[in-house]
PDB file of N, CA, C and O and ligand atoms in Angstrom:
ATOM      1  N   UNK A   1      11.399   3.586 -38.896  1.00  0.00           N
ATOM      2  CA  UNK A   1      11.977   2.900 -37.630  1.00  0.00           C
ATOM      3  C   UNK A   1      12.875   3.738 -36.801  1.00  0.00           C
ATOM      4  O   UNK A   1      13.816   4.184 -37.502  1.00  0.00           O
ATOM      5  N   UNK A   2      12.771   3.594 -35.372  1.00  0.00           N
ATOM      6  CA  UNK A   2      13.784   4.380 -34.733  1.00  0.00           C
ATOM      7  C   UNK A   2      14.855   3.315 -34.244  1.00  0.00           C
ATOM      8  O   UNK A   2      14.756   2.112 -33.797  1.00  0.00           O
ATOM      9  N   UNK A   3      15.945   3.835 -34.639  1.00  0.00           N
ATOM     10  CA  UNK A   3      17.309   2.973 -34.297  1.00  0.00           C
ATOM     11  C   UNK A   3      17.916   3.556 -33.372  1.00  0.00           C
ATOM     12  O   UNK A   3      18.766   2.812 -32.632  1.00  0.00           O
ATOM     13  N   UNK A   4      17.842   5.057 -32.869  1.00  0.00           N
ATOM     14  CA  UNK A   4      18.785   5.430 -31.724  1.00  0.00           C
ATOM     15  C   UNK A   4      17.665   5.709 -30.602  1.00  0.00           C
ATOM     16  O   UNK A   4      16.512   5.216 -30.554  1.00  0.00           O
ATOM     17  N   UNK A   5      18.084   6.428 -29.670  1.00  0.00           N
ATOM     18  CA  UNK A   5      17.463   6.600 -28.532  1.00  0.00           C
ATOM     19  C   UNK A   5      17.059   5.292 -27.589  1.00  0.00           C
ATOM     20  O   UNK A   5      16.087   5.331 -26.915  1.00  0.00           O
ATOM     21  N   UNK A   6      17.889   4.261 -27.661  1.00  0.00           N
ATOM     22  CA  UNK A   6      17.605   3.328 -27.003  1.00  0.00           C
ATOM     23  C   UNK A   6      17.879   3.396 -25.525  1.00  0.00           C
ATOM     24  O   UNK A   6      17.578   2.868 -24.520  1.00  0.00           O
ATOM     25  N   UNK A   7      18.616   4.281 -25.282  1.00  0.00           N
ATOM     26  CA  UNK A   7      19.429   4.894 -24.059  1.00  0.00           C
ATOM     27  C   UNK A   7      18.354   5.525 -23.026  1.00  0.00           C
ATOM     28  O   UNK A   7      18.425   5.427 -21.941  1.00  0.00           O
ATOM     29  N   UNK A   8      17.432   6.082 -23.790  1.00  0.00           N
ATOM     30  CA  UNK A   8      16.564   7.166 -23.215  1.00  0.00           C
ATOM     31  C   UNK A   8      15.080   6.626 -22.740  1.00  0.00           C
ATOM     32  O   UNK A   8      13.986   6.927 -23.295  1.00  0.00           O
ATOM     33  N   UNK A   9      14.986   5.617 -21.750  1.00  0.00           N
ATOM     34  CA  UNK A   9      13.920   5.365 -21.303  1.00  0.00           C
ATOM     35  C   UNK A   9      14.021   5.804 -19.711  1.00  0.00           C
ATOM     36  O   UNK A   9      14.272   5.055 -18.891  1.00  0.00           O
ATOM     37  N   UNK A  10      13.660   6.988 -19.492  1.00  0.00           N
ATOM     38  CA  UNK A  10      14.032   7.515 -18.047  1.00  0.00           C
ATOM     39  C   UNK A  10      13.095   6.762 -17.154  1.00  0.00           C
ATOM     40  O   UNK A  10      13.557   6.359 -16.181  1.00  0.00           O
ATOM     41  N   UNK A  11      11.738   6.711 -17.188  1.00  0.00           N
ATOM     42  CA  UNK A  11      10.882   6.073 -16.102  1.00  0.00           C
ATOM     43  C   UNK A  11       9.833   5.481 -16.468  1.00  0.00           C
ATOM     44  O   UNK A  11       8.830   5.408 -15.931  1.00  0.00           O
ATOM     45  N   UNK A  12       9.864   4.439 -17.295  1.00  0.00           N
ATOM     46  CA  UNK A  12       8.902   3.664 -17.828  1.00  0.00           C
ATOM     47  C   UNK A  12       9.133   2.111 -17.392  1.00  0.00           C
ATOM     48  O   UNK A  12       8.749   1.367 -18.026  1.00  0.00           O
ATOM     49  N   UNK A  13      10.192   1.988 -16.539  1.00  0.00           N
ATOM     50  CA  UNK A  13      10.617   0.940 -16.312  1.00  0.00           C
ATOM     51  C   UNK A  13       9.893   0.191 -14.781  1.00  0.00           C
ATOM     52  O   UNK A  13      10.414  -0.540 -14.286  1.00  0.00           O
ATOM     53  N   UNK A  14       8.978   0.829 -14.235  1.00  0.00           N
ATOM     54  CA  UNK A  14       8.107   0.730 -13.317  1.00  0.00           C
ATOM     55  C   UNK A  14       6.903   0.144 -13.577  1.00  0.00           C
ATOM     56  O   UNK A  14       6.056   0.791 -14.210  1.00  0.00           O
ATOM     57  N   UNK A  15       6.651  -1.066 -13.353  1.00  0.00           N
ATOM     58  CA  UNK A  15       5.195  -1.723 -13.831  1.00  0.00           C
ATOM     59  C   UNK A  15       4.949  -2.993 -12.664  1.00  0.00           C
ATOM     60  O   UNK A  15       5.679  -3.333 -12.306  1.00  0.00           O
ATOM     61  N   UNK A  16       3.646  -3.123 -12.822  1.00  0.00           N
ATOM     62  CA  UNK A  16       2.871  -4.140 -12.148  1.00  0.00           C
ATOM     63  C   UNK A  16       2.561  -5.340 -13.034  1.00  0.00           C
ATOM     64  O   UNK A  16       2.138  -5.091 -14.575  1.00  0.00           O
ATOM     65  N   UNK A  17       3.029  -6.276 -13.032  1.00  0.00           N
ATOM     66  CA  UNK A  17       2.686  -7.580 -13.738  1.00  0.00           C
ATOM     67  C   UNK A  17       1.807  -8.533 -13.218  1.00  0.00           C
ATOM     68  O   UNK A  17       1.566  -8.784 -12.091  1.00  0.00           O
ATOM     69  N   UNK A  18       0.664  -8.689 -14.047  1.00  0.00           N
ATOM     70  CA  UNK A  18      -0.486  -9.712 -13.497  1.00  0.00           C
ATOM     71  C   UNK A  18       0.031 -11.073 -13.611  1.00  0.00           C
ATOM     72  O   UNK A  18       0.403 -11.360 -14.779  1.00  0.00           O
ATOM     73  N   UNK A  19       0.247 -12.004 -12.680  1.00  0.00           N
ATOM     74  CA  UNK A  19       0.620 -13.303 -12.870  1.00  0.00           C
ATOM     75  C   UNK A  19      -0.252 -14.078 -13.510  1.00  0.00           C
ATOM     76  O   UNK A  19       0.187 -15.212 -14.017  1.00  0.00           O
ATOM     77  N   UNK A  20      -1.557 -13.671 -13.558  1.00  0.00           N
ATOM     78  CA  UNK A  20      -2.413 -14.709 -14.272  1.00  0.00           C
ATOM     79  C   UNK A  20      -2.724 -14.426 -15.661  1.00  0.00           C
ATOM     80  O   UNK A  20      -2.634 -15.430 -16.529  1.00  0.00           O
ATOM     81  N   UNK A  21      -2.562 -13.145 -15.968  1.00  0.00           N
ATOM     82  CA  UNK A  21      -2.721 -12.944 -17.886  1.00  0.00           C
ATOM     83  C   UNK A  21      -1.663 -12.153 -18.152  1.00  0.00           C
ATOM     84  O   UNK A  21      -1.467 -12.187 -19.455  1.00  0.00           O
ATOM     85  N   UNK A  22      -0.670 -11.992 -17.546  1.00  0.00           N
ATOM     86  CA  UNK A  22       0.786 -11.310 -18.055  1.00  0.00           C
ATOM     87  C   UNK A  22       0.321  -9.767 -18.370  1.00  0.00           C
ATOM     88  O   UNK A  22       1.227  -9.275 -18.821  1.00  0.00           O
ATOM     89  N   UNK A  23      -0.848  -9.224 -18.074  1.00  0.00           N
ATOM     90  CA  UNK A  23      -1.025  -7.705 -18.234  1.00  0.00           C
ATOM     91  C   UNK A  23       0.060  -6.806 -17.596  1.00  0.00           C
ATOM     92  O   UNK A  23       0.508  -7.120 -16.400  1.00  0.00           O
ATOM     93  N   UNK A  24       0.420  -5.942 -18.269  1.00  0.00           N
ATOM     94  CA  UNK A  24       1.439  -4.957 -17.791  1.00  0.00           C
ATOM     95  C   UNK A  24       0.827  -3.596 -17.324  1.00  0.00           C
ATOM     96  O   UNK A  24       0.375  -3.171 -18.506  1.00  0.00           O
ATOM     97  N   UNK A  25       1.047  -3.181 -16.408  1.00  0.00           N
ATOM     98  CA  UNK A  25       0.496  -1.636 -16.166  1.00  0.00           C
ATOM     99  C   UNK A  25       1.794  -0.851 -15.794  1.00  0.00           C
ATOM    100  O   UNK A  25       2.414  -1.170 -14.668  1.00  0.00           O
ATOM    101  N   UNK A  26       2.058   0.001 -16.348  1.00  0.00           N
ATOM    102  CA  UNK A  26       2.926   1.186 -16.030  1.00  0.00           C
ATOM    103  C   UNK A  26       2.824   1.875 -14.735  1.00  0.00           C
ATOM    104  O   UNK A  26       1.434   2.266 -14.452  1.00  0.00           O
ATOM    105  N   UNK A  27       3.688   1.869 -13.955  1.00  0.00           N
ATOM    106  CA  UNK A  27       3.487   2.769 -12.715  1.00  0.00           C
ATOM    107  C   UNK A  27       3.857   4.302 -12.835  1.00  0.00           C
ATOM    108  O   UNK A  27       5.080   4.480 -13.345  1.00  0.00           O
ATOM    109  N   UNK A  28       2.656   5.320 -12.744  1.00  0.00           N
ATOM    110  CA  UNK A  28       3.178   6.578 -13.149  1.00  0.00           C
ATOM    111  C   UNK A  28       3.958   7.152 -12.207  1.00  0.00           C
ATOM    112  O   UNK A  28       4.667   8.119 -12.269  1.00  0.00           O
ATOM    113  N   UNK A  29       3.359   6.952 -10.669  1.00  0.00           N
ATOM    114  CA  UNK A  29       4.057   7.999  -9.564  1.00  0.00           C
ATOM    115  C   UNK A  29       5.147   6.777  -8.833  1.00  0.00           C
ATOM    116  O   UNK A  29       4.690   5.925  -8.447  1.00  0.00           O
ATOM    117  N   UNK A  30       6.262   7.263  -9.341  1.00  0.00           N
ATOM    118  CA  UNK A  30       7.422   6.433  -9.220  1.00  0.00           C
ATOM    119  C   UNK A  30       7.900   6.486  -7.660  1.00  0.00           C
ATOM    120  O   UNK A  30       8.051   7.710  -7.341  1.00  0.00           O
ATOM    121  N   UNK A  31       8.096   5.688  -6.812  1.00  0.00           N
ATOM    122  CA  UNK A  31       8.417   5.943  -5.582  1.00  0.00           C
ATOM    123  C   UNK A  31       9.948   5.799  -5.551  1.00  0.00           C
ATOM    124  O   UNK A  31      10.301   6.047  -4.088  1.00  0.00           O
ATOM    125  N   UNK A  32      10.581   5.928  -6.333  1.00  0.00           N
ATOM    126  CA  UNK A  32      12.026   5.401  -6.462  1.00  0.00           C
ATOM    127  C   UNK A  32      12.702   6.903  -6.029  1.00  0.00           C
ATOM    128  O   UNK A  32      13.813   7.064  -5.286  1.00  0.00           O
ATOM    129  N   UNK A  33      12.434   7.906  -6.433  1.00  0.00           N
ATOM    130  CA  UNK A  33      13.187   9.206  -6.241  1.00  0.00           C
ATOM    131  C   UNK A  33      13.445   9.627  -5.014  1.00  0.00           C
ATOM    132  O   UNK A  33      14.631  10.066  -4.805  1.00  0.00           O
ATOM    133  N   UNK A  34      12.732   9.229  -4.090  1.00  0.00           N
ATOM    134  CA  UNK A  34      12.983   9.482  -2.714  1.00  0.00           C
ATOM    135  C   UNK A  34      14.251   8.598  -2.165  1.00  0.00           C
ATOM    136  O   UNK A  34      15.122   8.934  -1.366  1.00  0.00           O
ATOM    137  N   UNK A  35      13.740   7.266  -2.625  1.00  0.00           N
ATOM    138  CA  UNK A  35      14.868   6.186  -2.046  1.00  0.00           C
ATOM    139  C   UNK A  35      16.434   6.462  -3.080  1.00  0.00           C
ATOM    140  O   UNK A  35      17.346   6.169  -2.350  1.00  0.00           O
ATOM    141  N   UNK A  36      16.280   7.229  -4.108  1.00  0.00           N
ATOM    142  CA  UNK A  36      17.535   7.295  -5.088  1.00  0.00           C
ATOM    143  C   UNK A  36      18.515   8.436  -4.015  1.00  0.00           C
ATOM    144  O   UNK A  36      19.315   8.030  -3.861  1.00  0.00           O
ATOM    145  N   UNK A  37      17.843   9.236  -3.498  1.00  0.00           N
ATOM    146  CA  UNK A  37      18.575  10.335  -2.882  1.00  0.00           C
ATOM    147  C   UNK A  37      19.528   9.815  -1.541  1.00  0.00           C
ATOM    148  O   UNK A  37      20.404   9.894  -1.419  1.00  0.00           O
ATOM    149  N   UNK A  38      18.894   8.732  -1.000  1.00  0.00           N
ATOM    150  CA  UNK A  38      19.340   8.041   0.001  1.00  0.00           C
ATOM    151  C   UNK A  38      20.439   6.941  -0.479  1.00  0.00           C
ATOM    152  O   UNK A  38      21.247   6.608   0.253  1.00  0.00           O
ATOM    153  N   UNK A  39      20.245   6.120  -1.712  1.00  0.00           N
ATOM    154  CA  UNK A  39      21.211   5.425  -2.232  1.00  0.00           C
ATOM    155  C   UNK A  39      22.477   6.205  -2.723  1.00  0.00           C
ATOM    156  O   UNK A  39      23.769   5.823  -2.308  1.00  0.00           O
ATOM    157  N   UNK A  40      22.190   7.430  -3.148  1.00  0.00           N
ATOM    158  CA  UNK A  40      23.367   8.065  -3.569  1.00  0.00           C
ATOM    159  C   UNK A  40      24.125   8.721  -2.156  1.00  0.00           C
ATOM    160  O   UNK A  40      25.333   8.751  -2.354  1.00  0.00           O
ATOM    161  N   UNK A  41      23.328   8.904  -1.308  1.00  0.00           N
ATOM    162  CA  UNK A  41      24.095   9.446   0.051  1.00  0.00           C
ATOM    163  C   UNK A  41      24.764   8.199   0.752  1.00  0.00           C
ATOM    164  O   UNK A  41      25.825   8.267   1.073  1.00  0.00           O
ATOM    165  N   UNK A  42      24.130   7.177   0.896  1.00  0.00           N
ATOM    166  CA  UNK A  42      24.604   5.941   1.471  1.00  0.00           C
ATOM    167  C   UNK A  42      25.752   5.246   0.911  1.00  0.00           C
ATOM    168  O   UNK A  42      26.898   5.025   1.151  1.00  0.00           O
ATOM    169  N   UNK A  43      25.579   4.965  -0.697  1.00  0.00           N
ATOM    170  CA  UNK A  43      26.399   4.265  -1.570  1.00  0.00           C
ATOM    171  C   UNK A  43      27.225   4.813  -2.250  1.00  0.00           C
ATOM    172  O   UNK A  43      28.056   4.443  -3.014  1.00  0.00           O
ATOM    173  N   UNK A  44      26.964   6.258  -2.404  1.00  0.00           N
ATOM    174  CA  UNK A  44      27.862   7.156  -3.012  1.00  0.00           C
ATOM    175  C   UNK A  44      27.781   6.801  -4.813  1.00  0.00           C
ATOM    176  O   UNK A  44      28.401   7.210  -5.545  1.00  0.00           O
ATOM    177  N   UNK A  45      26.739   6.342  -5.300  1.00  0.00           N
ATOM    178  CA  UNK A  45      26.439   5.683  -6.625  1.00  0.00           C
ATOM    179  C   UNK A  45      25.955   7.011  -7.402  1.00  0.00           C
ATOM    180  O   UNK A  45      25.215   7.905  -6.671  1.00  0.00           O
ATOM    181  N   UNK A  46      26.386   7.011  -8.474  1.00  0.00           N
ATOM    182  CA  UNK A  46      25.843   7.976  -9.571  1.00  0.00           C
ATOM    183  C   UNK A  46      24.616   6.985 -10.300  1.00  0.00           C
ATOM    184  O   UNK A  46      24.983   6.161 -11.193  1.00  0.00           O
ATOM    185  N   UNK A  47      23.387   7.296  -9.863  1.00  0.00           N
ATOM    186  CA  UNK A  47      22.473   6.548 -10.107  1.00  0.00           C
ATOM    187  C   UNK A  47      21.851   6.944 -11.711  1.00  0.00           C
ATOM    188  O   UNK A  47      21.641   7.918 -11.865  1.00  0.00           O
ATOM    189  N   UNK A  48      21.991   6.091 -12.668  1.00  0.00           N
ATOM    190  CA  UNK A  48      21.658   6.337 -13.942  1.00  0.00           C
ATOM    191  C   UNK A  48      20.091   5.485 -14.420  1.00  0.00           C
ATOM    192  O   UNK A  48      20.003   5.746 -15.623  1.00  0.00           O
ATOM    193  N   UNK A  49      19.625   4.781 -13.487  1.00  0.00           N
ATOM    194  CA  UNK A  49      18.419   4.148 -14.023  1.00  0.00           C
ATOM    195  C   UNK A  49      18.161   3.051 -13.008  1.00  0.00           C
ATOM    196  O   UNK A  49      18.811   2.957 -12.072  1.00  0.00           O
ATOM    197  N   UNK A  50      16.878   2.735 -13.209  1.00  0.00           N
ATOM    198  CA  UNK A  50      16.281   1.654 -12.086  1.00  0.00           C
ATOM    199  C   UNK A  50      15.017   1.105 -12.817  1.00  0.00           C
ATOM    200  O   UNK A  50      14.551   1.488 -13.973  1.00  0.00           O
ATOM    201  N   UNK A  51      14.447   0.043 -12.271  1.00  0.00           N
ATOM    202  CA  UNK A  51      13.524  -0.736 -12.853  1.00  0.00           C
ATOM    203  C   UNK A  51      12.928  -1.252 -11.754  1.00  0.00           C
ATOM    204  O   UNK A  51      13.595  -2.027 -10.824  1.00  0.00           O
ATOM    205  N   UNK A  52      11.550  -1.050 -11.475  1.00  0.00           N
ATOM    206  CA  UNK A  52      10.681  -1.659 -10.378  1.00  0.00           C
ATOM    207  C   UNK A  52       9.731  -2.706 -11.087  1.00  0.00           C
ATOM    208  O   UNK A  52       8.911  -2.048 -11.819  1.00  0.00           O
ATOM    209  N   UNK A  53       9.892  -4.114 -10.476  1.00  0.00           N
ATOM    210  CA  UNK A  53       8.787  -4.970 -10.849  1.00  0.00           C
ATOM    211  C   UNK A  53       8.039  -5.172 -10.076  1.00  0.00           C
ATOM    212  O   UNK A  53       8.360  -5.999  -9.042  1.00  0.00           O
ATOM    213  N   UNK A  54       6.525  -5.089 -10.107  1.00  0.00           N
ATOM    214  CA  UNK A  54       5.767  -5.805  -8.915  1.00  0.00           C
ATOM    215  C   UNK A  54       4.562  -6.725  -9.427  1.00  0.00           C
ATOM    216  O   UNK A  54       4.157  -6.616 -10.651  1.00  0.00           O
ATOM    217  N   UNK A  55       4.895  -7.819  -8.892  1.00  0.00           N
ATOM    218  CA  UNK A  55       3.750  -9.037  -9.181  1.00  0.00           C
ATOM    219  C   UNK A  55       2.571  -8.911  -8.598  1.00  0.00           C
ATOM    220  O   UNK A  55       2.656  -8.677  -7.381  1.00  0.00           O
ATOM    221  N   UNK A  56       1.557  -9.438  -9.137  1.00  0.00           N
ATOM    222  CA  UNK A  56       0.117  -9.537  -8.589  1.00  0.00           C
ATOM    223  C   UNK A  56      -0.775  -9.942  -9.592  1.00  0.00           C
ATOM    224  O   UNK A  56      -0.427 -10.673 -10.448  1.00  0.00           O
ATOM    225  N   UNK A  57      -2.274  -9.775  -9.126  1.00  0.00           N
ATOM    226  CA  UNK A  57      -3.387 -10.213  -9.915  1.00  0.00           C
ATOM    227  C   UNK A  57      -4.032  -9.214 -10.173  1.00  0.00           C
ATOM    228  O   UNK A  57      -4.661  -8.322  -9.303  1.00  0.00           O
ATOM    229  N   UNK A  58      -4.426  -8.776 -11.440  1.00  0.00           N
ATOM    230  CA  UNK A  58      -5.033  -7.449 -11.953  1.00  0.00           C
ATOM    231  C   UNK A  58      -6.460  -7.857 -11.549  1.00  0.00           C
ATOM    232  O   UNK A  58      -7.064  -8.560 -11.171  1.00  0.00           O
ATOM    233  N   UNK A  59      -7.217  -6.710 -11.492  1.00  0.00           N
ATOM    234  CA  UNK A  59      -8.597  -6.574 -10.949  1.00  0.00           C
ATOM    235  C   UNK A  59      -9.677  -7.401 -11.937  1.00  0.00           C
ATOM    236  O   UNK A  59     -10.430  -8.381 -11.199  1.00  0.00           O
ATOM    237  N   UNK A  60      -9.463  -7.765 -13.352  1.00  0.00           N
ATOM    238  CA  UNK A  60     -10.134  -8.639 -14.146  1.00  0.00           C
ATOM    239  C   UNK A  60      -9.843  -9.975 -13.638  1.00  0.00           C
ATOM    240  O   UNK A  60     -10.732 -10.552 -13.465  1.00  0.00           O
ATOM    241  N   UNK A  61      -8.560 -10.426 -13.435  1.00  0.00           N
ATOM    242  CA  UNK A  61      -8.624 -11.629 -13.115  1.00  0.00           C
ATOM    243  C   UNK A  61      -9.141 -12.040 -11.556  1.00  0.00           C
ATOM    244  O   UNK A  61      -9.487 -13.134 -11.156  1.00  0.00           O
ATOM    245  N   UNK A  62      -8.978 -10.789 -10.647  1.00  0.00           N
ATOM    246  CA  UNK A  62      -9.367 -11.014  -9.349  1.00  0.00           C
ATOM    247  C   UNK A  62     -11.154 -11.433  -9.671  1.00  0.00           C
ATOM    248  O   UNK A  62     -11.327 -12.284  -8.835  1.00  0.00           O
ATOM    249  N   UNK A  63     -11.673 -10.732 -10.444  1.00  0.00           N
ATOM    250  CA  UNK A  63     -13.129 -10.925 -10.406  1.00  0.00           C
ATOM    251  C   UNK A  63     -13.539 -12.342 -10.945  1.00  0.00           C
ATOM    252  O   UNK A  63     -14.361 -13.042 -10.232  1.00  0.00           O
ATOM    253  N   UNK A  64     -12.383 -12.754 -11.754  1.00  0.00           N
ATOM    254  CA  UNK A  64     -12.953 -14.182 -12.369  1.00  0.00           C
ATOM    255  C   UNK A  64     -12.345 -15.183 -11.362  1.00  0.00           C
ATOM    256  O   UNK A  64     -12.874 -16.412 -11.418  1.00  0.00           O
ATOM    257  N   UNK A  65     -11.914 -14.790 -10.414  1.00  0.00           N
ATOM    258  CA  UNK A  65     -11.345 -15.666  -9.147  1.00  0.00           C
ATOM    259  C   UNK A  65     -10.283 -16.301  -9.484  1.00  0.00           C
ATOM    260  O   UNK A  65     -10.200 -17.780  -9.424  1.00  0.00           O
TER     261      UNK A  65
HETATM  262 ZN1   ZN B   1      -4.896 -10.496 -15.091  1.00  0.00          ZN
HETATM  263 ZN1   ZN B   2      10.786   4.729 -11.281  1.00  0.00          ZN
END
């Protein structure tokens, strides 16, 4: 069992959530990096992490109607 490395979730916190079946799809191409630069510049934060949650309906559920 892994007890450590709880802190090391660099970029797997960006995902799509299907509102119908609850399926979760990880977003590989994170759009945050660009935005991050801006936040650092504008707000002066030392950014240590982020999470993007996007809701919608997955293709399978769309087919089902
Ligand atoms: Zn679905
Ligand atoms: Zn990200």
